[in-house]
Amino acid sequence: MSIVVVGSIAFDSIATPSGRVENILGGAATYFSLAASYFTEVRVVAVVGEDFSAENEKVLTNRKIDIRGIDHAQGKTFRWGGQYLDNLNEAKTNFTELNVFEKFQPHIPEAYQDSQFLFLANIQPSLQAAVRLEMEGVRLTGGDTMNYWIKDFRGELLETLRLVNILLINDGETKMLAGDTSLPRAAKKVLSMGPQALVVKHGEYGATIFFREGAFGVGSHPFRAPALPLEEVKDPTGAGDSFAGGFMGYLASEGEINREVLKRALFYGGVMGSFAVERFGTERLQNLTREDIDGRFQVFRELTHLE
Amino acid sequence: MSIVVVGSIAFDSIATPSGRVENILGGAATYFSLAASYFTEVRVVAVVGEDFSAENEKVLTNRKIDIRGIDHAQGKTFRWGGQYLDNLNEAKTNFTELNVFEKFQPHIPEAYQDSQFLFLANIQPSLQAAVRLEMEGVRLTGGDTMNYWIKDFRGELLETLRLVNILLINDGETKMLAGDTSLPRAAKKVLSMGPQALVVKHGEYGATIFFREGAFGVGSHPFRAPALPLEEVKDPTGAGDSFAGGFMGYLASEGEINREVLKRALFYGGVMGSFAVERFGTERLQNLTREDIDGRFQVFRELTHLE
């Protein structure tokens, strides 16, 4: 089944211990779409500027991603500059130029309306809510957010969380949103805000999914998937969005969502995140095969499985 | 098979968000011994002062721990005071009184010499080496260390590492010892210093075991065990030593060490660490049953196992 993603398309300038790149294609919607495209049909809702080239577009269309929901606006595409020179786990932002993204009003093509899966990447919470409400046929909505919205747009965010079935955020965001320093307690509080499941991304330590009692199955036992110990992380940018793409893409490909499917989705999320960071930008996500992905899935499985 | 542990016995004064205790029995050798005692016969080498009571001793002997290697010296037992008020993952030391521990010279009873397993808890590296060299019949040695020895006793520590088969340290210690910010790369460097396997303890994210190529089995694929998401960590003190006790105790109980045994040992380490932090001090480790332990082992297993 197809999935719609709404989020940013950007040009990123990135410095890491492995090197430095300027104005390469990035953005949450881009990473998400590429990662999810190995599992299901992906449809993007985003905005780009006049500097978005045919070559940029081809990165998406080569993966058969539906780009009818990408608005071409006057001006420049969103640009972000960041570095991970001291700490690969946390980006230091050098600059943010919102450009056309500042006035982004998501337009959902009529043709997208039969999608049953939706992912609200990290954008203004009230835009997330508007998209969700416009997509009447959606059965399962995943969402992301960040510290900025948690701190300064809490009211809007809480409204949006009631519309999200599965929230995917990191440890710090979970604790900030809940106002609790214990992750399992914070997770429980976040689940009381609306989502039936919460995926907490731990970076190099993998991810944990917490369930509201009885959601998608029996009980409320969490489940954890590892991350791959990689000797060289070339560029961590987009790891979380690629994780979300693998996770949601796999769910959409299965259709029926239960605990076992969600567990495997958590592993596929880790798999796609691990590919993303092996090269700068989206390079590694452009030319994978399903065999590459399932091979790495087995590596992840062996990483934590007892005989 | 029996295991000998050399390390500290202490009286701890601890403050955490859950409360505050004064002068309770602690120390690496204590936590290790109690945790390991559920798997195998444990023999302690340590030093205590005149304030070490019959009641304190009973905590160990109730678990059938062999205390013939505990020296009773004139003066007071080692005391440590610490707090975890802001961050449960890292202790802030309030005070350290070495007392009788300052001149600790481990004496190994003749009766301990038939032990084939040894754990060198976190003490001065040259004392660790001396104990290892005195125990001629030992087949497998585990060891711990800390930032202080890594920084200021590097030469001695490197000598000791050549005598250690399995080193158990945390992320920060691994990176500091190797001088590398990438954990998998740092692990590889540490393995080139002597140990055949390295267990990196990630606190609330579990632990990863890295293998030197071909050690204990085929290849060098790492393996990861989770930690239990606990809503309330009452007191993190001793979690790492309890982990080591579960890990090494299980190995000693199996005798034959291969990759599958090491993987299960990693899970048992996590299990014992998770019990330790549920109560202040050693309270929870004093009254477990093997059924409690194996029940939690299954919970850990389900936490990461796909069908």
PDB file of C-alpha atoms in Angstrom, chain B residues 41-221:
ATOM      1  CA  GLU B  41      30.734 -20.917  43.731  1.00  0.00           C
ATOM      2  CA  VAL B  42      32.362 -17.544  44.426  1.00  0.00           C
ATOM      3  CA  ARG B  43      35.569 -16.849  46.346  1.00  0.00           C
ATOM      4  CA  VAL B  44      36.455 -13.308  47.389  1.00  0.00           C
ATOM      5  CA  VAL B  45      39.815 -11.623  47.841  1.00  0.00           C
ATOM      6  CA  ALA B  46      39.431  -8.224  49.523  1.00  0.00           C
ATOM      7  CA  VAL B  47      40.243  -6.184  52.599  1.00  0.00           C
ATOM      8  CA  VAL B  48      37.931  -4.792  55.290  1.00  0.00           C
ATOM      9  CA  GLY B  49      38.459  -2.806  58.469  1.00  0.00           C
ATOM     10  CA  GLU B  50      37.391  -3.289  62.057  1.00  0.00           C
ATOM     11  CA  ASP B  51      33.994  -1.743  61.295  1.00  0.00           C
ATOM     12  CA  PHE B  52      33.071  -4.697  59.063  1.00  0.00           C
ATOM     13  CA  SER B  53      30.468  -6.467  61.174  1.00  0.00           C
ATOM     14  CA  ALA B  54      29.319 -10.053  61.508  1.00  0.00           C
ATOM     15  CA  GLU B  55      26.082  -8.866  59.920  1.00  0.00           C
ATOM     16  CA  ASN B  56      27.964  -7.524  56.897  1.00  0.00           C
ATOM     17  CA  GLU B  57      29.804 -10.815  56.609  1.00  0.00           C
ATOM     18  CA  LYS B  58      26.526 -12.716  56.717  1.00  0.00           C
ATOM     19  CA  VAL B  59      25.342 -10.926  53.562  1.00  0.00           C
ATOM     20  CA  LEU B  60      28.104 -12.818  51.777  1.00  0.00           C
ATOM     21  CA  THR B  61      28.041 -16.119  53.644  1.00  0.00           C
ATOM     22  CA  ASN B  62      24.244 -16.374  53.292  1.00  0.00           C
ATOM     23  CA  ARG B  63      24.941 -16.692  49.598  1.00  0.00           C
ATOM     24  CA  LYS B  64      27.626 -19.329  50.343  1.00  0.00           C
ATOM     25  CA  ILE B  65      30.360 -16.973  49.170  1.00  0.00           C
ATOM     26  CA  ASP B  66      33.814 -18.069  50.313  1.00  0.00           C
ATOM     27  CA  ILE B  67      35.291 -15.268  52.434  1.00  0.00           C
ATOM     28  CA  ARG B  68      38.585 -16.847  53.429  1.00  0.00           C
ATOM     29  CA  GLY B  69      40.366 -14.374  51.142  1.00  0.00           C
ATOM     30  CA  ILE B  70      39.016 -11.319  52.996  1.00  0.00           C
ATOM     31  CA  ASP B  71      41.750  -9.688  55.070  1.00  0.00           C
ATOM     32  CA  HIS B  72      40.699  -7.967  58.276  1.00  0.00           C
ATOM     33  CA  ALA B  73      43.010  -4.991  58.731  1.00  0.00           C
ATOM     34  CA  GLN B  74      43.321  -2.393  61.448  1.00  0.00           C
ATOM     35  CA  GLY B  75      41.382   0.766  60.661  1.00  0.00           C
ATOM     36  CA  LYS B  76      38.232   1.505  58.771  1.00  0.00           C
ATOM     37  CA  THR B  77      36.778  -0.083  55.657  1.00  0.00           C
ATOM     38  CA  PHE B  78      36.907   1.840  52.352  1.00  0.00           C
ATOM     39  CA  ARG B  79      34.116   4.420  52.191  1.00  0.00           C
ATOM     40  CA  TRP B  80      32.585   6.119  49.192  1.00  0.00           C
ATOM     41  CA  GLY B  81      29.935   8.783  48.972  1.00  0.00           C
ATOM     42  CA  GLY B  82      28.188   9.691  45.765  1.00  0.00           C
ATOM     43  CA  GLN B  83      25.038  11.054  44.217  1.00  0.00           C
ATOM     44  CA  TYR B  84      23.014  10.649  41.061  1.00  0.00           C
ATOM     45  CA  LEU B  85      20.649  13.545  41.562  1.00  0.00           C
ATOM     46  CA  ASP B  86      20.889  15.079  38.093  1.00  0.00           C
ATOM     47  CA  ASN B  87      21.829  12.066  36.038  1.00  0.00           C
ATOM     48  CA  LEU B  88      21.195   8.418  36.857  1.00  0.00           C
ATOM     49  CA  ASN B  89      23.794   7.410  34.298  1.00  0.00           C
ATOM     50  CA  GLU B  90      26.751   8.978  36.060  1.00  0.00           C
ATOM     51  CA  ALA B  91      27.750   9.149  39.711  1.00  0.00           C
ATOM     52  CA  LYS B  92      29.065  12.376  41.150  1.00  0.00           C
ATOM     53  CA  THR B  93      31.542  11.426  43.861  1.00  0.00           C
ATOM     54  CA  ASN B  94      31.088  13.340  47.098  1.00  0.00           C
ATOM     55  CA  PHE B  95      34.006  11.758  48.945  1.00  0.00           C
ATOM     56  CA  THR B  96      36.392   8.801  48.834  1.00  0.00           C
ATOM     57  CA  GLU B  97      38.078   7.479  51.988  1.00  0.00           C
ATOM     58  CA  LEU B  98      40.413   4.685  50.974  1.00  0.00           C
ATOM     59  CA  ASN B  99      41.185   3.679  54.588  1.00  0.00           C
ATOM     60  CA  VAL B 100      42.412   0.030  54.706  1.00  0.00           C
ATOM     61  CA  PHE B 101      42.007  -0.200  50.912  1.00  0.00           C
ATOM     62  CA  GLU B 102      44.942   2.179  50.439  1.00  0.00           C
ATOM     63  CA  LYS B 103      47.462  -0.516  51.368  1.00  0.00           C
ATOM     64  CA  PHE B 104      45.506  -3.446  49.995  1.00  0.00           C
ATOM     65  CA  GLN B 105      47.789  -6.381  49.186  1.00  0.00           C
ATOM     66  CA  PRO B 106      45.633  -9.229  47.910  1.00  0.00           C
ATOM     67  CA  HIS B 107      46.314 -12.549  49.643  1.00  0.00           C
ATOM     68  CA  ILE B 108      45.038 -15.554  47.807  1.00  0.00           C
ATOM     69  CA  PRO B 109      44.266 -18.516  50.063  1.00  0.00           C
ATOM     70  CA  GLU B 110      45.883 -21.760  48.956  1.00  0.00           C
ATOM     71  CA  ALA B 111      42.380 -23.252  48.814  1.00  0.00           C
ATOM     72  CA  TYR B 112      41.452 -20.828  45.988  1.00  0.00           C
ATOM     73  CA  GLN B 113      44.201 -22.120  43.691  1.00  0.00           C
ATOM     74  CA  ASP B 114      42.003 -24.705  41.993  1.00  0.00           C
ATOM     75  CA  SER B 115      39.698 -21.995  40.589  1.00  0.00           C
ATOM     76  CA  GLN B 116      39.801 -21.792  36.809  1.00  0.00           C
ATOM     77  CA  PHE B 117      37.934 -18.489  36.526  1.00  0.00           C
ATOM     78  CA  LEU B 118      39.105 -15.124  37.841  1.00  0.00           C
ATOM     79  CA  PHE B 119      37.664 -11.634  37.849  1.00  0.00           C
ATOM     80  CA  LEU B 120      39.884  -8.632  38.450  1.00  0.00           C
ATOM     81  CA  ALA B 121      37.517  -5.903  39.584  1.00  0.00           C
ATOM     82  CA  ASN B 122      38.541  -2.266  39.318  1.00  0.00           C
ATOM     83  CA  ILE B 123      41.739  -1.935  41.405  1.00  0.00           C
ATOM     84  CA  GLN B 124      45.288  -0.750  40.737  1.00  0.00           C
ATOM     85  CA  PRO B 125      46.393  -2.498  37.490  1.00  0.00           C
ATOM     86  CA  SER B 126      49.645  -3.873  38.901  1.00  0.00           C
ATOM     87  CA  LEU B 127      47.719  -5.517  41.761  1.00  0.00           C
ATOM     88  CA  GLN B 128      45.409  -7.034  39.146  1.00  0.00           C
ATOM     89  CA  ALA B 129      48.426  -8.404  37.270  1.00  0.00           C
ATOM     90  CA  ALA B 130      50.007  -9.800  40.439  1.00  0.00           C
ATOM     91  CA  VAL B 131      46.824 -11.692  41.322  1.00  0.00           C
ATOM     92  CA  ARG B 132      46.547 -13.104  37.833  1.00  0.00           C
ATOM     93  CA  LEU B 133      50.158 -14.269  37.829  1.00  0.00           C
ATOM     94  CA  GLU B 134      49.769 -15.883  41.256  1.00  0.00           C
ATOM     95  CA  MET B 135      46.724 -17.883  40.096  1.00  0.00           C
ATOM     96  CA  GLU B 136      48.496 -20.369  37.871  1.00  0.00           C
ATOM     97  CA  GLY B 137      45.540 -22.630  37.184  1.00  0.00           C
ATOM     98  CA  VAL B 138      43.267 -19.919  35.824  1.00  0.00           C
ATOM     99  CA  ARG B 139      41.838 -20.586  32.361  1.00  0.00           C
ATOM    100  CA  LEU B 140      39.789 -17.436  31.871  1.00  0.00           C
ATOM    101  CA  THR B 141      40.313 -13.995  33.358  1.00  0.00           C
ATOM    102  CA  GLY B 142      37.831 -11.148  33.227  1.00  0.00           C
ATOM    103  CA  GLY B 143      38.802  -7.624  34.170  1.00  0.00           C
ATOM    104  CA  ASP B 144      37.502  -4.133  34.774  1.00  0.00           C
ATOM    105  CA  THR B 145      39.249  -0.774  35.000  1.00  0.00           C
ATOM    106  CA  MET B 146      38.374   2.933  35.101  1.00  0.00           C
ATOM    107  CA  ASN B 147      39.341   6.363  33.730  1.00  0.00           C
ATOM    108  CA  TYR B 148      41.796   7.032  36.588  1.00  0.00           C
ATOM    109  CA  TRP B 149      43.987   4.035  35.711  1.00  0.00           C
ATOM    110  CA  ILE B 150      43.595   4.645  31.967  1.00  0.00           C
ATOM    111  CA  LYS B 151      44.875   8.200  32.310  1.00  0.00           C
ATOM    112  CA  ASP B 152      47.540   7.971  34.977  1.00  0.00           C
ATOM    113  CA  PHE B 153      48.635   4.293  35.051  1.00  0.00           C
ATOM    114  CA  ARG B 154      48.597   3.515  31.362  1.00  0.00           C
ATOM    115  CA  GLY B 155      51.842   1.535  31.342  1.00  0.00           C
ATOM    116  CA  GLU B 156      50.766  -0.769  34.178  1.00  0.00           C
ATOM    117  CA  LEU B 157      47.306  -1.111  32.676  1.00  0.00           C
ATOM    118  CA  LEU B 158      48.674  -2.171  29.281  1.00  0.00           C
ATOM    119  CA  GLU B 159      50.751  -4.856  31.036  1.00  0.00           C
ATOM    120  CA  THR B 160      47.635  -6.106  32.823  1.00  0.00           C
ATOM    121  CA  LEU B 161      45.531  -6.117  29.652  1.00  0.00           C
ATOM    122  CA  ARG B 162      47.842  -8.753  28.172  1.00  0.00           C
ATOM    123  CA  LEU B 163      46.761 -11.063  30.992  1.00  0.00           C
ATOM    124  CA  VAL B 164      43.023 -10.427  30.640  1.00  0.00           C
ATOM    125  CA  ASN B 165      40.884 -12.572  28.337  1.00  0.00           C
ATOM    126  CA  ILE B 166      37.687 -10.543  28.580  1.00  0.00           C
ATOM    127  CA  LEU B 167      37.676  -6.875  29.517  1.00  0.00           C
ATOM    128  CA  LEU B 168      34.408  -5.332  30.750  1.00  0.00           C
ATOM    129  CA  ILE B 169      34.315  -1.524  30.624  1.00  0.00           C
ATOM    130  CA  ASN B 170      31.915   1.211  29.520  1.00  0.00           C
ATOM    131  CA  ASP B 171      31.711   3.327  26.362  1.00  0.00           C
ATOM    132  CA  GLY B 172      33.701   6.257  27.724  1.00  0.00           C
ATOM    133  CA  GLU B 173      36.462   4.033  29.096  1.00  0.00           C
ATOM    134  CA  THR B 174      36.728   2.166  25.778  1.00  0.00           C
ATOM    135  CA  LYS B 175      37.082   5.378  23.802  1.00  0.00           C
ATOM    136  CA  MET B 176      39.558   6.841  26.293  1.00  0.00           C
ATOM    137  CA  LEU B 177      41.681   3.695  26.364  1.00  0.00           C
ATOM    138  CA  ALA B 178      41.810   3.543  22.556  1.00  0.00           C
ATOM    139  CA  GLY B 179      41.962   7.282  21.919  1.00  0.00           C
ATOM    140  CA  ASP B 180      39.196   6.971  19.344  1.00  0.00           C
ATOM    141  CA  THR B 181      35.684   8.471  19.293  1.00  0.00           C
ATOM    142  CA  SER B 182      34.179   5.654  17.192  1.00  0.00           C
ATOM    143  CA  LEU B 183      33.154   2.830  19.497  1.00  0.00           C
ATOM    144  CA  PRO B 184      33.644  -0.034  16.989  1.00  0.00           C
ATOM    145  CA  ARG B 185      37.060   1.304  15.987  1.00  0.00           C
ATOM    146  CA  ALA B 186      37.995   1.858  19.643  1.00  0.00           C
ATOM    147  CA  ALA B 187      36.885  -1.698  20.444  1.00  0.00           C
ATOM    148  CA  LYS B 188      39.153  -3.076  17.735  1.00  0.00           C
ATOM    149  CA  LYS B 189      42.098  -1.148  19.160  1.00  0.00           C
ATOM    150  CA  VAL B 190      41.413  -2.379  22.690  1.00  0.00           C
ATOM    151  CA  LEU B 191      41.278  -5.955  21.394  1.00  0.00           C
ATOM    152  CA  SER B 192      44.740  -5.465  19.897  1.00  0.00           C
ATOM    153  CA  MET B 193      46.023  -4.701  23.426  1.00  0.00           C
ATOM    154  CA  GLY B 194      45.463  -8.247  24.651  1.00  0.00           C
ATOM    155  CA  PRO B 195      41.871  -9.267  25.433  1.00  0.00           C
ATOM    156  CA  GLN B 196      40.188 -11.768  23.127  1.00  0.00           C
ATOM    157  CA  ALA B 197      36.820 -10.191  23.843  1.00  0.00           C
ATOM    158  CA  LEU B 198      35.655  -6.787  25.011  1.00  0.00           C
ATOM    159  CA  VAL B 199      32.318  -6.197  26.709  1.00  0.00           C
ATOM    160  CA  VAL B 200      31.262  -2.562  26.436  1.00  0.00           C
ATOM    161  CA  LYS B 201      28.563  -1.676  28.952  1.00  0.00           C
ATOM    162  CA  HIS B 202      26.122   0.980  27.653  1.00  0.00           C
ATOM    163  CA  GLY B 203      24.121   1.502  30.865  1.00  0.00           C
ATOM    164  CA  GLU B 204      20.423   1.805  30.009  1.00  0.00           C
ATOM    165  CA  TYR B 205      21.148   0.723  26.422  1.00  0.00           C
ATOM    166  CA  GLY B 206      22.569  -2.681  27.304  1.00  0.00           C
ATOM    167  CA  ALA B 207      25.981  -3.996  26.329  1.00  0.00           C
ATOM    168  CA  THR B 208      27.925  -5.120  23.266  1.00  0.00           C
ATOM    169  CA  ILE B 209      30.560  -7.829  23.119  1.00  0.00           C
ATOM    170  CA  PHE B 210      33.271  -7.418  20.489  1.00  0.00           C
ATOM    171  CA  PHE B 211      35.491 -10.352  19.541  1.00  0.00           C
ATOM    172  CA  ARG B 212      38.992 -10.516  18.245  1.00  0.00           C
ATOM    173  CA  GLU B 213      38.902 -12.355  14.898  1.00  0.00           C
ATOM    174  CA  GLY B 214      38.427 -16.040  15.631  1.00  0.00           C
ATOM    175  CA  ALA B 215      38.356 -15.734  19.429  1.00  0.00           C
ATOM    176  CA  PHE B 216      35.911 -18.185  21.056  1.00  0.00           C
ATOM    177  CA  GLY B 217      34.476 -19.053  17.628  1.00  0.00           C
ATOM    178  CA  VAL B 218      34.304 -17.979  14.012  1.00  0.00           C
ATOM    179  CA  GLY B 219      34.592 -14.397  12.737  1.00  0.00           C
ATOM    180  CA  SER B 220      34.504 -11.101  14.577  1.00  0.00           C
ATOM    181  CA  HIS B 221      30.815 -10.142  14.546  1.00  0.00           C
TER     182      HIS B 221
END
